[in-house]
JSON list of C-alpha atoms in Angstrom, two decimals:
[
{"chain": "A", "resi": 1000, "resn": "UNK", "atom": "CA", "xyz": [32.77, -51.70, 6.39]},
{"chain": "A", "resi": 1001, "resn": "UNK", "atom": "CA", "xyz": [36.08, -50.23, 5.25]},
{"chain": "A", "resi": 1002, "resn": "UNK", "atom": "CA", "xyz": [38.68, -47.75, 6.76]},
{"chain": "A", "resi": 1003, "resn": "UNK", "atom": "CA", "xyz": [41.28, -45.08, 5.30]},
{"chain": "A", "resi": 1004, "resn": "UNK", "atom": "CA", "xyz": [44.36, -44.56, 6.67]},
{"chain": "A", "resi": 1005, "resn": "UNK", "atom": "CA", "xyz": [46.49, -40.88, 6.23]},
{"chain": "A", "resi": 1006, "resn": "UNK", "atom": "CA", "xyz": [50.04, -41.44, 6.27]},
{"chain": "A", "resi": 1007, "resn": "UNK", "atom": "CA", "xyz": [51.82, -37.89, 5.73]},
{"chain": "A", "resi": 1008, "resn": "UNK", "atom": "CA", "xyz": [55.76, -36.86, 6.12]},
{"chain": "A", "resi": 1009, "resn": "UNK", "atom": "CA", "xyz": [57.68, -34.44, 4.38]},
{"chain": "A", "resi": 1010, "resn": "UNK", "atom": "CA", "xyz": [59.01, -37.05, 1.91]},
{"chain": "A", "resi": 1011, "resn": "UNK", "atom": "CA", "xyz": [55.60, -38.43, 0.92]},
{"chain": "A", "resi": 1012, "resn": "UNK", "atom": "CA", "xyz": [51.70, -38.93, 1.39]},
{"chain": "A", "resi": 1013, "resn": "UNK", "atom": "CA", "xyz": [49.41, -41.57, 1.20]},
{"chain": "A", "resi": 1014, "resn": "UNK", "atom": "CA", "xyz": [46.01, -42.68, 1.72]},
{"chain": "A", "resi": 1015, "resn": "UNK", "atom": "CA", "xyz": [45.54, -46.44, 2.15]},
{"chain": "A", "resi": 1016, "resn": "UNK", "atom": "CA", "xyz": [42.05, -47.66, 1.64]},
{"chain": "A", "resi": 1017, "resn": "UNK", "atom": "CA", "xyz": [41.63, -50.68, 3.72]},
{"chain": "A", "resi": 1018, "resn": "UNK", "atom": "CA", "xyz": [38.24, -53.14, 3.15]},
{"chain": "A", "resi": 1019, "resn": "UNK", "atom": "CA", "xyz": [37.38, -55.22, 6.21]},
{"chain": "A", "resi": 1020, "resn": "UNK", "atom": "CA", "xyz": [37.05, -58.77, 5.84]},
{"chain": "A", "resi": 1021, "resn": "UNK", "atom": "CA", "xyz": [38.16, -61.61, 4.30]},
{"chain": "A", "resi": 1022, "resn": "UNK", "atom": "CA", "xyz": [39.42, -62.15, 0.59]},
{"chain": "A", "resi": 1023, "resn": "UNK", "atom": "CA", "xyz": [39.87, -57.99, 0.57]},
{"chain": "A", "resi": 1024, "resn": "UNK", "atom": "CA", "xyz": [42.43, -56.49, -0.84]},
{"chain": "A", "resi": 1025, "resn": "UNK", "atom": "CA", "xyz": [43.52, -52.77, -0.05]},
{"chain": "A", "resi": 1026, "resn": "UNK", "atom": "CA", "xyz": [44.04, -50.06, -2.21]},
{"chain": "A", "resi": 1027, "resn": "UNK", "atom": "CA", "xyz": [47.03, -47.49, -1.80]},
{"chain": "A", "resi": 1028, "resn": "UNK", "atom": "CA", "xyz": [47.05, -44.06, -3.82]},
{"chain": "A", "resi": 1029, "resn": "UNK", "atom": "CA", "xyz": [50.04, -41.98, -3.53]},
{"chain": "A", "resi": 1030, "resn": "UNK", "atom": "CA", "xyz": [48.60, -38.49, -3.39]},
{"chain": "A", "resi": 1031, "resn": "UNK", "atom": "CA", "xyz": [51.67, -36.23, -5.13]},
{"chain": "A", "resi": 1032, "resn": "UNK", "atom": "CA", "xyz": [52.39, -32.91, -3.29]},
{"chain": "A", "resi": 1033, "resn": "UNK", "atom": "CA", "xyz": [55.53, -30.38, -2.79]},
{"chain": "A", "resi": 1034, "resn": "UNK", "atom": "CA", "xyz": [58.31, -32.46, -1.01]},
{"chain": "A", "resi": 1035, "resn": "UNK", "atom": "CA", "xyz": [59.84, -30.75, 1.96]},
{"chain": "A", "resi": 1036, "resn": "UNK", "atom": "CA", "xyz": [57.02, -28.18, 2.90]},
{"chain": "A", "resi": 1037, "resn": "UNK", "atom": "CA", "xyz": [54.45, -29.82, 4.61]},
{"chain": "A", "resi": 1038, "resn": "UNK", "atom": "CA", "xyz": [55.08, -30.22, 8.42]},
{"chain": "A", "resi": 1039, "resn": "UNK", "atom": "CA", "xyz": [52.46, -31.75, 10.21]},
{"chain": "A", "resi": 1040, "resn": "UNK", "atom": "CA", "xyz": [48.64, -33.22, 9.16]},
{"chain": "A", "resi": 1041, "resn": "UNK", "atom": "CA", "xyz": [45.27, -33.81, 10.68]},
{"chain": "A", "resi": 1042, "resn": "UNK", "atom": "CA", "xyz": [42.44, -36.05, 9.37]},
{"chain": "A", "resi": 1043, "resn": "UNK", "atom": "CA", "xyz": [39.39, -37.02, 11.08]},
{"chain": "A", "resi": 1044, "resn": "UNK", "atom": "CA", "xyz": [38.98, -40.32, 9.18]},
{"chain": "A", "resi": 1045, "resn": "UNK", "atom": "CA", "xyz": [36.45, -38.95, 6.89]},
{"chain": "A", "resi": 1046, "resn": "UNK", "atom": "CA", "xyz": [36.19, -35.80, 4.50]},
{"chain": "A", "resi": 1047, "resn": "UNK", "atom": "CA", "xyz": [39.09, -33.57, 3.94]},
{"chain": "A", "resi": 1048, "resn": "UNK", "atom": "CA", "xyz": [42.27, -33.33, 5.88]},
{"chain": "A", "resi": 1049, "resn": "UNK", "atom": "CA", "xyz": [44.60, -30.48, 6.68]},
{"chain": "A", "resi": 1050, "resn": "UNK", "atom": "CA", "xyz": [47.98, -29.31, 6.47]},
{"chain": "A", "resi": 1051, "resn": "UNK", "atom": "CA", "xyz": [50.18, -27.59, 8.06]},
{"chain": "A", "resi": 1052, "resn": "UNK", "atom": "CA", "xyz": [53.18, -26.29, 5.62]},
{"chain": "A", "resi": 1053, "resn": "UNK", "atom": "CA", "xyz": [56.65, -24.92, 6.77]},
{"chain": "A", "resi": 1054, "resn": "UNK", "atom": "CA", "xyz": [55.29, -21.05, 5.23]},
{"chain": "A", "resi": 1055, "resn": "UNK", "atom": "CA", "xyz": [52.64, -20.91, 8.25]},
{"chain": "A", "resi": 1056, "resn": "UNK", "atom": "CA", "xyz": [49.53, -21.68, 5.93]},
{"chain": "A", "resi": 1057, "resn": "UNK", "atom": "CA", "xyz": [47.35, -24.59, 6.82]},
{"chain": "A", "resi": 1058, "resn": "UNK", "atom": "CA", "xyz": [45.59, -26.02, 3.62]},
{"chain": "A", "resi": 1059, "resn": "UNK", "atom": "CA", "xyz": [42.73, -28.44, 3.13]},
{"chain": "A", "resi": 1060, "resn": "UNK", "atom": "CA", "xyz": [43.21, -30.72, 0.76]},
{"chain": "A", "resi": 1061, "resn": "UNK", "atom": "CA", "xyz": [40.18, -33.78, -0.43]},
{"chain": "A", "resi": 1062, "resn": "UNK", "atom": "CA", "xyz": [40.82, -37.33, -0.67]},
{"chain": "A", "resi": 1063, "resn": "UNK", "atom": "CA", "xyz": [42.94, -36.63, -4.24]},
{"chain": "A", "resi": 1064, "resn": "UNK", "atom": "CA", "xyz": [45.25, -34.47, -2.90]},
{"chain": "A", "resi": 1065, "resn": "UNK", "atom": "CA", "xyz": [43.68, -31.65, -4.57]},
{"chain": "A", "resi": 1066, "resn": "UNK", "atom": "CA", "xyz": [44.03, -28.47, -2.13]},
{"chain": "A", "resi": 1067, "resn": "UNK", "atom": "CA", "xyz": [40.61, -26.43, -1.30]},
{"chain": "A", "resi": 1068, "resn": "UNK", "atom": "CA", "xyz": [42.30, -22.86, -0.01]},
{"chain": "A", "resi": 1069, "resn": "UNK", "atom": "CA", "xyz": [44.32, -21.82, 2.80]},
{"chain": "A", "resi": 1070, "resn": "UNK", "atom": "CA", "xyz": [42.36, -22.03, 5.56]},
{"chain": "A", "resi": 1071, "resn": "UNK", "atom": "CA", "xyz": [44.77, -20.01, 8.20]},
{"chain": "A", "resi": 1072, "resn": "UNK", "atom": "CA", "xyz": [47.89, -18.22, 7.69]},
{"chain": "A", "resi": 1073, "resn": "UNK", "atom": "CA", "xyz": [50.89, -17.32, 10.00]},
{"chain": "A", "resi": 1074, "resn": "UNK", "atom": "CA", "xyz": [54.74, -15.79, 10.20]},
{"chain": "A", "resi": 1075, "resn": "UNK", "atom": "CA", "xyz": [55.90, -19.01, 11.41]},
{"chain": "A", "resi": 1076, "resn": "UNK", "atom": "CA", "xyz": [55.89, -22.58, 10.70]},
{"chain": "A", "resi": 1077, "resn": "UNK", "atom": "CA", "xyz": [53.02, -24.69, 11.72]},
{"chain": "A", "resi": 1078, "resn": "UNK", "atom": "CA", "xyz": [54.36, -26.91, 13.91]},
{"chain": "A", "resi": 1079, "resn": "UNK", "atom": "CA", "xyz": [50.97, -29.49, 14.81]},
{"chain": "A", "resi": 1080, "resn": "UNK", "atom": "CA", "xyz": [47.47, -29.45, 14.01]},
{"chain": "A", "resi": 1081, "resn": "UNK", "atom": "CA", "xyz": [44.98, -31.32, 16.58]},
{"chain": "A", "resi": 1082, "resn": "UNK", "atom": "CA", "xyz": [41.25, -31.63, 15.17]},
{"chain": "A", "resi": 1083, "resn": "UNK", "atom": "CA", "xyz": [38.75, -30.88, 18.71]},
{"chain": "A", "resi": 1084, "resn": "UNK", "atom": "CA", "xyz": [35.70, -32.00, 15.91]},
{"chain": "A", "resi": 1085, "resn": "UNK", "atom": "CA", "xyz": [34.77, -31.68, 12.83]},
{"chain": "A", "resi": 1086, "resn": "UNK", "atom": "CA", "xyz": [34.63, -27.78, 12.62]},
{"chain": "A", "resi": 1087, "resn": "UNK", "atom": "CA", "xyz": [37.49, -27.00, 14.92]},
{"chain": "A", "resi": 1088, "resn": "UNK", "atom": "CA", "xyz": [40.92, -27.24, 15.10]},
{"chain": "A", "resi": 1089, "resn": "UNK", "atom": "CA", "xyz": [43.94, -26.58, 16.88]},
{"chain": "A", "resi": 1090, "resn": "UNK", "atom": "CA", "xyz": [46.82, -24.81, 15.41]},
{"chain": "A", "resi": 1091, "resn": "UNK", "atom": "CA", "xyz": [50.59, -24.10, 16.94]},
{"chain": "A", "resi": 1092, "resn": "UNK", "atom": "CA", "xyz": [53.09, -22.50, 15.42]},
{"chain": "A", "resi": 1093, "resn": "UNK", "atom": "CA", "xyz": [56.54, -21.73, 16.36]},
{"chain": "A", "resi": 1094, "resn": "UNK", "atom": "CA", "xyz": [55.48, -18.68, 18.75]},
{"chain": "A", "resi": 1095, "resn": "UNK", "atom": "CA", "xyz": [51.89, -19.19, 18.74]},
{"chain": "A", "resi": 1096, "resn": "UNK", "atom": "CA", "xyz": [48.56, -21.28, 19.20]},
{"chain": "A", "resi": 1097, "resn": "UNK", "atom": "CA", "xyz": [45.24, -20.74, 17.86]},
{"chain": "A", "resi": 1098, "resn": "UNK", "atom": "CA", "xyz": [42.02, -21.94, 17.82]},
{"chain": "A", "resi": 1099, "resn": "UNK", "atom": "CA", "xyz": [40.36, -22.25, 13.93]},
{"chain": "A", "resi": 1100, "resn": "UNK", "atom": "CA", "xyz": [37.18, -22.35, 12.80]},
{"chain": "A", "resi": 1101, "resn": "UNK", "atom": "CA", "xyz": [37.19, -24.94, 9.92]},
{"chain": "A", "resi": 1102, "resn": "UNK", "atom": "CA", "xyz": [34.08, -23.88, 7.44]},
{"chain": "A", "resi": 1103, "resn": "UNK", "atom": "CA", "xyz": [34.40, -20.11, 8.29]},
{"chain": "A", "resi": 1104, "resn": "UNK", "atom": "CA", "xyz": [38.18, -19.66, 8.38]},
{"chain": "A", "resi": 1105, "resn": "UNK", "atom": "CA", "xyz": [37.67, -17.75, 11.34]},
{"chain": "A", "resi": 1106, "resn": "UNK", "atom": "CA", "xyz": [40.86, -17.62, 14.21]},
{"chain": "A", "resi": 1107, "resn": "UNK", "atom": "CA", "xyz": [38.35, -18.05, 17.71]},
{"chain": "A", "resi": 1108, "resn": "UNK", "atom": "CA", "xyz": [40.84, -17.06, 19.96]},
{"chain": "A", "resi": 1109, "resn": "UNK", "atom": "CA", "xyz": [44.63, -16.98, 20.16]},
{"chain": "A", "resi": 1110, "resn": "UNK", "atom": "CA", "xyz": [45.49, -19.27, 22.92]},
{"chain": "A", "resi": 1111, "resn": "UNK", "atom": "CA", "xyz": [49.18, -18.39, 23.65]},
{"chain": "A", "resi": 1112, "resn": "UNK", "atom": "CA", "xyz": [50.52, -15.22, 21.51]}
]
């Protein structure tokens, strides 16, 4: 059994692959990205995570860091993503907070315009 870890800040990102049990050693892979424009991150443990940047996109981006699209895209800063399950997600903004659709990129509803 093993577990990942998603450490993201403005300044860096890494994933930390972590083996359980004894005489394992972990393996850490800095995953290189635009310092200064990403503002928040979700990851449900497994799969790909996502991204909130400071331009009001929210990107997914695999395991390498490599991204996969915008998935949502706003006037203001993404502020915090919260992941409900693996298809939905949470997104607020500055003025704003919507519900998204992960696979179809579809905004559900607009909680708070």
């Amino acid at each position: 059994m093993s577990g990942s870890l998603l450490i993201a800040t403005t300044a860096a990102m890494v994933v930390l692959d972590q083996p359980c049990g004894k005489g394992t050693a972990s393996n850490t892979r800095v995953i290189p990205h635009r310092p200064g424009v990403i503002s928040c991150a979700a990851w449900n443990g497994e799969g790909d995570a996502l991204f909130g940047f400071r331009s009001g996109k929210v990107e997914r981006l695999d395991r390498e860091g490599a991204s996969k699209g915008a998935l949502y895209a706003s006037d203001a800063p993404v502020v915090a993503i919260v992941l409900k399950d693996p298809n939905t997600a949470f997104i607020g903004g500055e003025n704003k907070i919507a519900t998204l659709n992960i696979e179809t990129r579809d905004v559900i509803e607009p909680i708070i315009n």
